[in-house]
Coordinates of C-alpha atoms and ligand atoms in Angstrom, one line a residue:
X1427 CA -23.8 7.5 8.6
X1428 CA -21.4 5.0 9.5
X1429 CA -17.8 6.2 8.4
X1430 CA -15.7 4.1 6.4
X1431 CA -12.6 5.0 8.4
X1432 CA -12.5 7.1 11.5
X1433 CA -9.4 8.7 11.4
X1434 CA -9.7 11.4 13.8
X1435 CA -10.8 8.7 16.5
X1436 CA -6.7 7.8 15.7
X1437 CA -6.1 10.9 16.9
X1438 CA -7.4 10.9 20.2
X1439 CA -6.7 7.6 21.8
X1440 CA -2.9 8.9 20.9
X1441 CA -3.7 12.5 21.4
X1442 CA -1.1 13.1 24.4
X1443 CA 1.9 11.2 23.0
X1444 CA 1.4 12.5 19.6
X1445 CA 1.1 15.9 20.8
X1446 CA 4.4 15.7 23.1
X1447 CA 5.9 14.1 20.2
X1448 CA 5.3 17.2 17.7
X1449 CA 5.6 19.5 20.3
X1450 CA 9.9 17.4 20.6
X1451 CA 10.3 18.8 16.9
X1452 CA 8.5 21.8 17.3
X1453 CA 10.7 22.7 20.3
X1454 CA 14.1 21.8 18.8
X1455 CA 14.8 24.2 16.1
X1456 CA 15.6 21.3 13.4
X1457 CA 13.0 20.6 10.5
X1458 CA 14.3 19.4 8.0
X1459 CA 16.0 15.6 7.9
X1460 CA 18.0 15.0 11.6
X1461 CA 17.5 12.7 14.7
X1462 CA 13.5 12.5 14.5
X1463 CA 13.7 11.4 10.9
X1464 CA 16.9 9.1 11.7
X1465 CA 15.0 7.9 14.3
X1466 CA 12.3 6.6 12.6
X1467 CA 14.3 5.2 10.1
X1468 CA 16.0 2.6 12.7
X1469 CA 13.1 1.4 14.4
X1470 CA 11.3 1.3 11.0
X1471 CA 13.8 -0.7 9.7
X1472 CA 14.1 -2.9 13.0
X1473 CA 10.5 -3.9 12.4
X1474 CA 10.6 -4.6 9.1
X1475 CA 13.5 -6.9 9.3
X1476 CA 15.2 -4.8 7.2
X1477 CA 18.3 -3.5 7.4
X1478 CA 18.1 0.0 5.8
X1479 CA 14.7 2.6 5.8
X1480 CA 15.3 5.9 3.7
X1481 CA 12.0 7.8 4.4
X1482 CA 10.6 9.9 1.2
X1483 CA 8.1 12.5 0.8
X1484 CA 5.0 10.2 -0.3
X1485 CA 4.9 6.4 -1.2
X1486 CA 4.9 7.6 -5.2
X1487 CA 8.4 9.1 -4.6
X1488 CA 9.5 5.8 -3.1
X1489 CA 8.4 3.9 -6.1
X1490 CA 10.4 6.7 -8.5
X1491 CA 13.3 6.6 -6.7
X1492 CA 13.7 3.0 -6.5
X1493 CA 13.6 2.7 -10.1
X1494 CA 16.1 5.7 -10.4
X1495 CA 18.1 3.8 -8.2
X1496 CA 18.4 1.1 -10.1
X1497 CA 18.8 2.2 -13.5
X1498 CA 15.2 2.2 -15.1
X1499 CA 14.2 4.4 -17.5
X1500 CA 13.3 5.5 -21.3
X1501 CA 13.5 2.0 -23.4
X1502 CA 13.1 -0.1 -20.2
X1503 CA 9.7 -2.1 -19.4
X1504 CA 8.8 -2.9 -16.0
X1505 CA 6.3 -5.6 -15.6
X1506 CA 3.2 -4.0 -13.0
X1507 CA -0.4 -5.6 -11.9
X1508 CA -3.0 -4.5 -14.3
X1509 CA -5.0 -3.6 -10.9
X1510 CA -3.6 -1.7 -8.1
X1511 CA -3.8 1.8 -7.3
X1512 CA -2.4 4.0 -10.4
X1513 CA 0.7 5.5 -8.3
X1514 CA 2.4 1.9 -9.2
X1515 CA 2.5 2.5 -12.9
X1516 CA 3.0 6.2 -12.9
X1517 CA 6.2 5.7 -11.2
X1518 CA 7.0 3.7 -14.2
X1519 CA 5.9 6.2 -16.4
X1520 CA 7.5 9.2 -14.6
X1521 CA 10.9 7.3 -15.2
X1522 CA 10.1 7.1 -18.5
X1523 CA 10.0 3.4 -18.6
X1524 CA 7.3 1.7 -20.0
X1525 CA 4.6 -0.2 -17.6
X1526 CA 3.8 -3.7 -19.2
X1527 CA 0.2 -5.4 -17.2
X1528 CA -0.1 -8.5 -15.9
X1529 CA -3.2 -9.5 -14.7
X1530 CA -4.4 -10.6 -11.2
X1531 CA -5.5 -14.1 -9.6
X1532 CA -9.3 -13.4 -9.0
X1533 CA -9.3 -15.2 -6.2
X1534 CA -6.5 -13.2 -4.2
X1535 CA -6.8 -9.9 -6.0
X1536 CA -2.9 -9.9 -6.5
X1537 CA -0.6 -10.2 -9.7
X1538 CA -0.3 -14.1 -10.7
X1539 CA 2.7 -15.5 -10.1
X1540 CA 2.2 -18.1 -13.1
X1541 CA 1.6 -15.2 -15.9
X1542 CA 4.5 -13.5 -15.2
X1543 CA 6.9 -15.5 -17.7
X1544 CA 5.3 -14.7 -20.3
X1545 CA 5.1 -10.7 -20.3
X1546 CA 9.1 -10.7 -20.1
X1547 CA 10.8 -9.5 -22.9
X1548 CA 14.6 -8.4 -23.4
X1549 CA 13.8 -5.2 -22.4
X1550 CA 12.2 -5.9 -18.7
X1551 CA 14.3 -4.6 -16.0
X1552 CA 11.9 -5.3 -12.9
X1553 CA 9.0 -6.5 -11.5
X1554 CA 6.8 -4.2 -9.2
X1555 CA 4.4 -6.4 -7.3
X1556 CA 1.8 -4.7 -4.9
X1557 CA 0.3 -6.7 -2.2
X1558 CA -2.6 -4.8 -2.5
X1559 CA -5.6 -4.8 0.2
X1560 CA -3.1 -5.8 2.9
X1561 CA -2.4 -9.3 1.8
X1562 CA 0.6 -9.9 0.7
X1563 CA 1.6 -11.4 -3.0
X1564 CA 3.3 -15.0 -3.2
X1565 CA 6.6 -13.9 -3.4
X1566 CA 8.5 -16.9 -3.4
X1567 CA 7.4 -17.9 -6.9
X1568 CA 7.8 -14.1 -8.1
X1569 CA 11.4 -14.1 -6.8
X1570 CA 12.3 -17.6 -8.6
X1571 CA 11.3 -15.9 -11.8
X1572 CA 13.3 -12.6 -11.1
X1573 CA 15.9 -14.2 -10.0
X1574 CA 16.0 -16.6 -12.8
X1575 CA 15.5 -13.8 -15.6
X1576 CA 17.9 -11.3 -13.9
X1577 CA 15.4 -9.0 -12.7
X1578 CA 14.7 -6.5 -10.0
X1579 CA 12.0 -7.3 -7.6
X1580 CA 9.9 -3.8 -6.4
X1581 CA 7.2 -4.5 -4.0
X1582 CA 4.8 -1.8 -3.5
X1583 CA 3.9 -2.2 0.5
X1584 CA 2.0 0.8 0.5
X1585 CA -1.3 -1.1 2.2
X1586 CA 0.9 -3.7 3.8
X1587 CA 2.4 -2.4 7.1
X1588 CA 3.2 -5.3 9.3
X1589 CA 1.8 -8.1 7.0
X1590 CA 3.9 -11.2 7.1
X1591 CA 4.6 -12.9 4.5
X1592 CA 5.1 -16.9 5.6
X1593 CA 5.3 -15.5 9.0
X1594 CA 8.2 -13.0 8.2
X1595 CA 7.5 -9.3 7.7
X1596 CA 7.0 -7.3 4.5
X1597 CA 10.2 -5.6 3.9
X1598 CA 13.1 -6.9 2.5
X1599 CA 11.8 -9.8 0.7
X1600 CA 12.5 -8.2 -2.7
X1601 CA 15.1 -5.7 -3.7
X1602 CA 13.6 -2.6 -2.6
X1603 CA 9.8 -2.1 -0.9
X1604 CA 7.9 1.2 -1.0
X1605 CA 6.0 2.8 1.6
X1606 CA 3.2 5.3 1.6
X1607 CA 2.4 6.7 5.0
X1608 CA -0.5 8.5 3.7
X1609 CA -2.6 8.7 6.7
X1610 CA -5.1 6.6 5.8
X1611 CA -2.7 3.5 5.1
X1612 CA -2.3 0.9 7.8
X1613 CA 0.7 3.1 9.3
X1614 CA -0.6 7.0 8.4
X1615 CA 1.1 10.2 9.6
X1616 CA -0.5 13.5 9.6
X1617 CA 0.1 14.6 6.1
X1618 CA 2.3 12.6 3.5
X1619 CA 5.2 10.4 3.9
X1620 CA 7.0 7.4 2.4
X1621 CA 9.9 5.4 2.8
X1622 CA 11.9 2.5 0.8
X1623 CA 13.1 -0.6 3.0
X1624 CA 15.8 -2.8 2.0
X1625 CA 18.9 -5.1 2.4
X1626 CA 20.9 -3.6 -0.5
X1627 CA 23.2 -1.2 1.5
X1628 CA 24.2 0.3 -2.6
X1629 CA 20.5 0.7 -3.9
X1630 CA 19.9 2.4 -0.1
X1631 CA 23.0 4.8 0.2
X1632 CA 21.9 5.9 -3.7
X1633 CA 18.0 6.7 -2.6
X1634 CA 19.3 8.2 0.3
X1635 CA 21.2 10.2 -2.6
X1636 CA 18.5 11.1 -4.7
X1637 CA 15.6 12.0 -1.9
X1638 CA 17.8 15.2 -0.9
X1639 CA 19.1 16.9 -4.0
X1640 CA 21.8 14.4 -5.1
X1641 CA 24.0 15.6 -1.9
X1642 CA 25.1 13.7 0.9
X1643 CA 27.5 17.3 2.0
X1644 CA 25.7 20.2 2.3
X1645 CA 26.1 21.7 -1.6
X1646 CA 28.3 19.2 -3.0
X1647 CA 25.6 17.6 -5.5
X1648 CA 27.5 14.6 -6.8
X1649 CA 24.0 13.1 -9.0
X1650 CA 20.7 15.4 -10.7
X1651 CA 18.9 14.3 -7.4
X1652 CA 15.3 15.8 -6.3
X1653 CA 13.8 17.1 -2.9
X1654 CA 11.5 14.2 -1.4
X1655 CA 12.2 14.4 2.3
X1656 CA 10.2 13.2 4.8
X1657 CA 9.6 15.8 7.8
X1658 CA 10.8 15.4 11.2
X1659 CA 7.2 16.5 12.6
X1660 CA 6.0 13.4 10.3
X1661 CA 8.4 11.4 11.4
X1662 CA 7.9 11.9 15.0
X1663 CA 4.4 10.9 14.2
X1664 CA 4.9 8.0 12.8
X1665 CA 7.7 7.0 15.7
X1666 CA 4.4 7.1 18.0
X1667 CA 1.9 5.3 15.8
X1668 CA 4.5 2.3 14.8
X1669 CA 4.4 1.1 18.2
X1670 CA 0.7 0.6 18.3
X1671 CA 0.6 -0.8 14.7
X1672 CA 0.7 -4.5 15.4
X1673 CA -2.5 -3.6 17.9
X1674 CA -4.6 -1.7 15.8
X1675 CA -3.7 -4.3 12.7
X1676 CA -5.0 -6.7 15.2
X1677 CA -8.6 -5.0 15.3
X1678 CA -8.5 -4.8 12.2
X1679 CA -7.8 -8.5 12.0
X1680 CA -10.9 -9.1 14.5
X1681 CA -13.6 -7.1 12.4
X1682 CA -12.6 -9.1 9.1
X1683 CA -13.3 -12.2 10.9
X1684 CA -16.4 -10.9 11.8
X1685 CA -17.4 -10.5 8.3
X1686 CA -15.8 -13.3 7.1
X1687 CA -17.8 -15.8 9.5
X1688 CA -21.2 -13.4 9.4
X1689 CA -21.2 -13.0 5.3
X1690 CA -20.1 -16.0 4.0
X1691 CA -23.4 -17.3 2.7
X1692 CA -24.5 -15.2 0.9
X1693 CA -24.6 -14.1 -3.0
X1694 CA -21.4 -12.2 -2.4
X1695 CA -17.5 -12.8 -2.9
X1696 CA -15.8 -12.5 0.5
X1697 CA -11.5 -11.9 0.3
X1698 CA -9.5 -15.2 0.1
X1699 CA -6.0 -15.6 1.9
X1700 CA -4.0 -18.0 0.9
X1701 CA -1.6 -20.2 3.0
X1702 CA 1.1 -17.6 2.6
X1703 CA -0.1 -15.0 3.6
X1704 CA -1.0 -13.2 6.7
X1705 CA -2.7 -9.6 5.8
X1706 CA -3.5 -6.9 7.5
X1707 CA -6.8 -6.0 6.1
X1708 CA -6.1 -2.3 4.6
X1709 CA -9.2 -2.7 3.1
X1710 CA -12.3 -5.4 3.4
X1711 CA -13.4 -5.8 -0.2
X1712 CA -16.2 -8.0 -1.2
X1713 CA -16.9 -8.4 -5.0
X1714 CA -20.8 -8.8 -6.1
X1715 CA -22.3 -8.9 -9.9
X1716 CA -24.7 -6.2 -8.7
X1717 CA -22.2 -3.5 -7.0
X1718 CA -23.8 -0.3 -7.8
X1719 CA -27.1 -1.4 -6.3
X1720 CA -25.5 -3.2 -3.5
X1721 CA -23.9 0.2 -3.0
X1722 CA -27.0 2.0 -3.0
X1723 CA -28.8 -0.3 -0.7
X1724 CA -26.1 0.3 2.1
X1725 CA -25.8 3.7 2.0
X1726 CA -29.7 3.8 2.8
X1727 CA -29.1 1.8 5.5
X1728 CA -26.5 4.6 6.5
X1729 CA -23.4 2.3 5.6
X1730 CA -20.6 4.0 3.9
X1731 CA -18.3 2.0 1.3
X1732 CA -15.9 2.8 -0.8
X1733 CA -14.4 0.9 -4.3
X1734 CA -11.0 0.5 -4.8
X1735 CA -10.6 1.1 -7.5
X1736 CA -13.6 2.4 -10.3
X1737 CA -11.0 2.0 -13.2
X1738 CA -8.0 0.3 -13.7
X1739 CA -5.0 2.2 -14.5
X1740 CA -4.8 1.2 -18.2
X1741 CA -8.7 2.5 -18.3
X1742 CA -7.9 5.9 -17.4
X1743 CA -7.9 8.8 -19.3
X1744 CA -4.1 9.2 -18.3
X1745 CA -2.7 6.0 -20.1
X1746 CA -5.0 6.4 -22.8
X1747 CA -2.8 6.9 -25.5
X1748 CA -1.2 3.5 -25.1
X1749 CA -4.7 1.2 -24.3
X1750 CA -4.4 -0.5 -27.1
X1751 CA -0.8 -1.6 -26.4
X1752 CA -2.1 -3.3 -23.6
X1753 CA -4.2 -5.8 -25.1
X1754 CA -7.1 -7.5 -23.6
X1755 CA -6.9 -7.4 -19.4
X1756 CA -10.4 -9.1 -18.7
X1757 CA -10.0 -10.0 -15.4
X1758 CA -8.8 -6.2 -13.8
X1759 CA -12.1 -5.1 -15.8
X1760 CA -14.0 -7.2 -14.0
X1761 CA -12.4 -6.9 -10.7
X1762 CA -13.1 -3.1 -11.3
X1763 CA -16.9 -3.4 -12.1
X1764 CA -17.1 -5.8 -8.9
X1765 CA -15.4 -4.6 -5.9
X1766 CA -16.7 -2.8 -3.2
X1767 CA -15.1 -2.1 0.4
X1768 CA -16.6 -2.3 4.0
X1769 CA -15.8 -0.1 6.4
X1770 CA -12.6 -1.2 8.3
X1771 CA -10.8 0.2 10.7
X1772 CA -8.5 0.2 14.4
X1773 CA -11.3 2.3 15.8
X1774 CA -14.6 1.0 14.2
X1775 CA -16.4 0.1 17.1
X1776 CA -18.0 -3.7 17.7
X1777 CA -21.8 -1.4 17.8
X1778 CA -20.7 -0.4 14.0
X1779 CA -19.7 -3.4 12.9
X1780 CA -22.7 -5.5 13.9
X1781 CA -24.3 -2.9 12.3
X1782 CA -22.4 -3.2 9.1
X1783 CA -23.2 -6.5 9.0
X1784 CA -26.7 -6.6 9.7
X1785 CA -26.7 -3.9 6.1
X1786 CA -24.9 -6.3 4.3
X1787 CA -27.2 -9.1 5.1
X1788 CA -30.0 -6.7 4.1
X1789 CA -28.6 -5.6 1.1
X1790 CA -27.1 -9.0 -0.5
X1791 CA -30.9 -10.5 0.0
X1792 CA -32.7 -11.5 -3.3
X1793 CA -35.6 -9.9 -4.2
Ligands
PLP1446 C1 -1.3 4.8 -1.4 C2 -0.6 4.0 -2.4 C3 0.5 4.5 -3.1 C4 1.0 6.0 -3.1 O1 1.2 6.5 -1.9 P1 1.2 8.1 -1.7 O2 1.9 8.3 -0.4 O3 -0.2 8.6 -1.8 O4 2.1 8.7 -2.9 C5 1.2 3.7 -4.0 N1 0.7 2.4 -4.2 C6 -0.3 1.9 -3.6 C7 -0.8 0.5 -3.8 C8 -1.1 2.7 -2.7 O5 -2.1 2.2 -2.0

């Protein structure tokens, strides 16, 4: 079977470095917070563009604390894609704000700029965009409209390491962006980790704040904070990996053009980037009418896929008690019933993807 993503083939091109690196931590007595973590934070930062990283337990965490940061909670609405991955509106949710849809452009997957008007009311504090897949949203029409209505801009960057944005880096563009480095994400450590990025030295100092018991002295808690650290054996991780993200994005880069120019005529949707946007191809997703059997037919042919996502957030069992609050979301229902991703990946080799292609080709045919 041909994997979706390789992850251990990660491990061993880097397998020296990353092993020195852990062994740095391992060797130094300090685990908890310190240089490693500070470390990471400056050069993550650095290549963001940003000025400020606070590293967090998980990419969820960096989504809560950002809206703790800024105020958000019970009797607040925050404005959220109706399609992305459901850690976007639980974070919401978990501040006890209330997560209000908007639905996607079908053609880019991502929230539309041009519906967003419409879903404010005087009780929406911020926007949470996600550029999800990799491709970043068009963010200089979002920002006009938060900017004009007084809102926050949140931009979930969790599948968006290194993607540029009119040729400048995700990272600062809105208020505050929110990393996963879950390790399959474009920028993965070894186990979970997040981070926030941002120009706002406030917002920053007050995450900073919050991710370590509300304390910046050691038991002196000066707000009701929480314990999302990220690790210094993570961190030193991730120090290794960031310098060969902009390469493996690149492969990445090449095998989507491979598909792009090897798929594109048949009875299938291919990913559409628009002129804004330079993405880094977290995931390949193609969209057919006929995705379970399209499925099935590539998995024969020993190709593994994956759909991102089955169901919606506002079709799961977890928001159930408020779908009808919702209304009608059409277009995230149909996105859901039609996507389907192709293997991608920095180590998916050129054998695999010919191969990947040749199923495709198979499986899209007409009977
Ligand atoms: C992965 C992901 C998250 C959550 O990250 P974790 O580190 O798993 O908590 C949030 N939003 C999106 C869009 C993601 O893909």
């Amino acid at each position: 079977m041909i994997p979706f993503l390789d992850l251990g083939a990660g491990y061993r091109e880097l397998e020296h470095e990353i092993d020195s690196a852990i062994k740095r931590v391992l060797t130094s007595g300090w685990y908890i917070l310190g240089e490693e973590v500070e470390h990471f934070e400056a050069e993550y930062a650095a290549y963001c563009d940003a000025s400020e990283t606070v590293s967090v337990a998980n990419g969820l965490d960096a989504l809560i604390l950002s809206l703790r940061a800024l105020g958000i909670g019970p009797g607040d609405e925050v404005i959220v894609p109706s399609n992305t991955f459901i850690a976007t509106w639980l974070a919401v949710s978990a501040v006890g704000a209330k997560a209000v849809p908007v639905e996607p452009d079908p053609r880019y997957h991502n929230i539309d700029a041009e519906l967003i008007v419409a879903a404010i009311t005087k009780r929406t504090k911020a926007v949470i965009v996600v550029h999800l897949y990799g491709q970043p949203v068009d963010l200089d029409s979002i920002k006009n409209i938060t900017a004009s209505h007084g809102l926050a801009l949140i931009e979930d960057a969790a599948q968006a390491h290194g993607a540029l944005y009119r040729g400048k880096r995700i990272g600062a563009h809105g208020d505050l962006v929110c990393w996963s480095f879950y390790p399959a994400k474009n920028l993965g450590a070894y186990g979970d980790g997040g981070a926030v990025t941002t120009c706002n030295q406030a917002l920053a100092a007050n995450i900073r704040l919050l991710r370590n018991y509300g304390s910046k002295e050691k038991y002196r808690n000066e707000v009701q904070g929480v314990n999302s650290r990220l690790d210094p054996v993570q961190a030193a991780v991730l120090r290794v990996k960031l310098k060969y993200l902009d390469e493996w994005n690149g492969r990445r880069k090449t095998i989507a053009g491979e598909y792009l120019s090897a798929l594109g005529d048949l009875d299938l949707a291919l990913p559409e980037v628009p002129d804004w946007a330079d993405p880094v191809w977290h995931l390949f997703v193609i969209k057919s009418h006929d995705r379970e059997a399209l499925q099935k037919r590539l998995s024969d042919q020993g190709v593994s896929t994956q759909i991102h996502y089955p169901l919606a957030p506002f079709q799961q069992q977890a928001y159930a008690s408020a779908a009808e609050s919702y209304g009608a979301l059409p277009i995230a229902e149909k996105i859901s019933s039609e996507v389907l991703s192709l293997p991608i990946g920095p180590h998916q080799s050129e054998d695999h993807t010919a191969k990947i292609i040749a199923a495709v080709r198979v499986a899209a045919r007409r009977d």
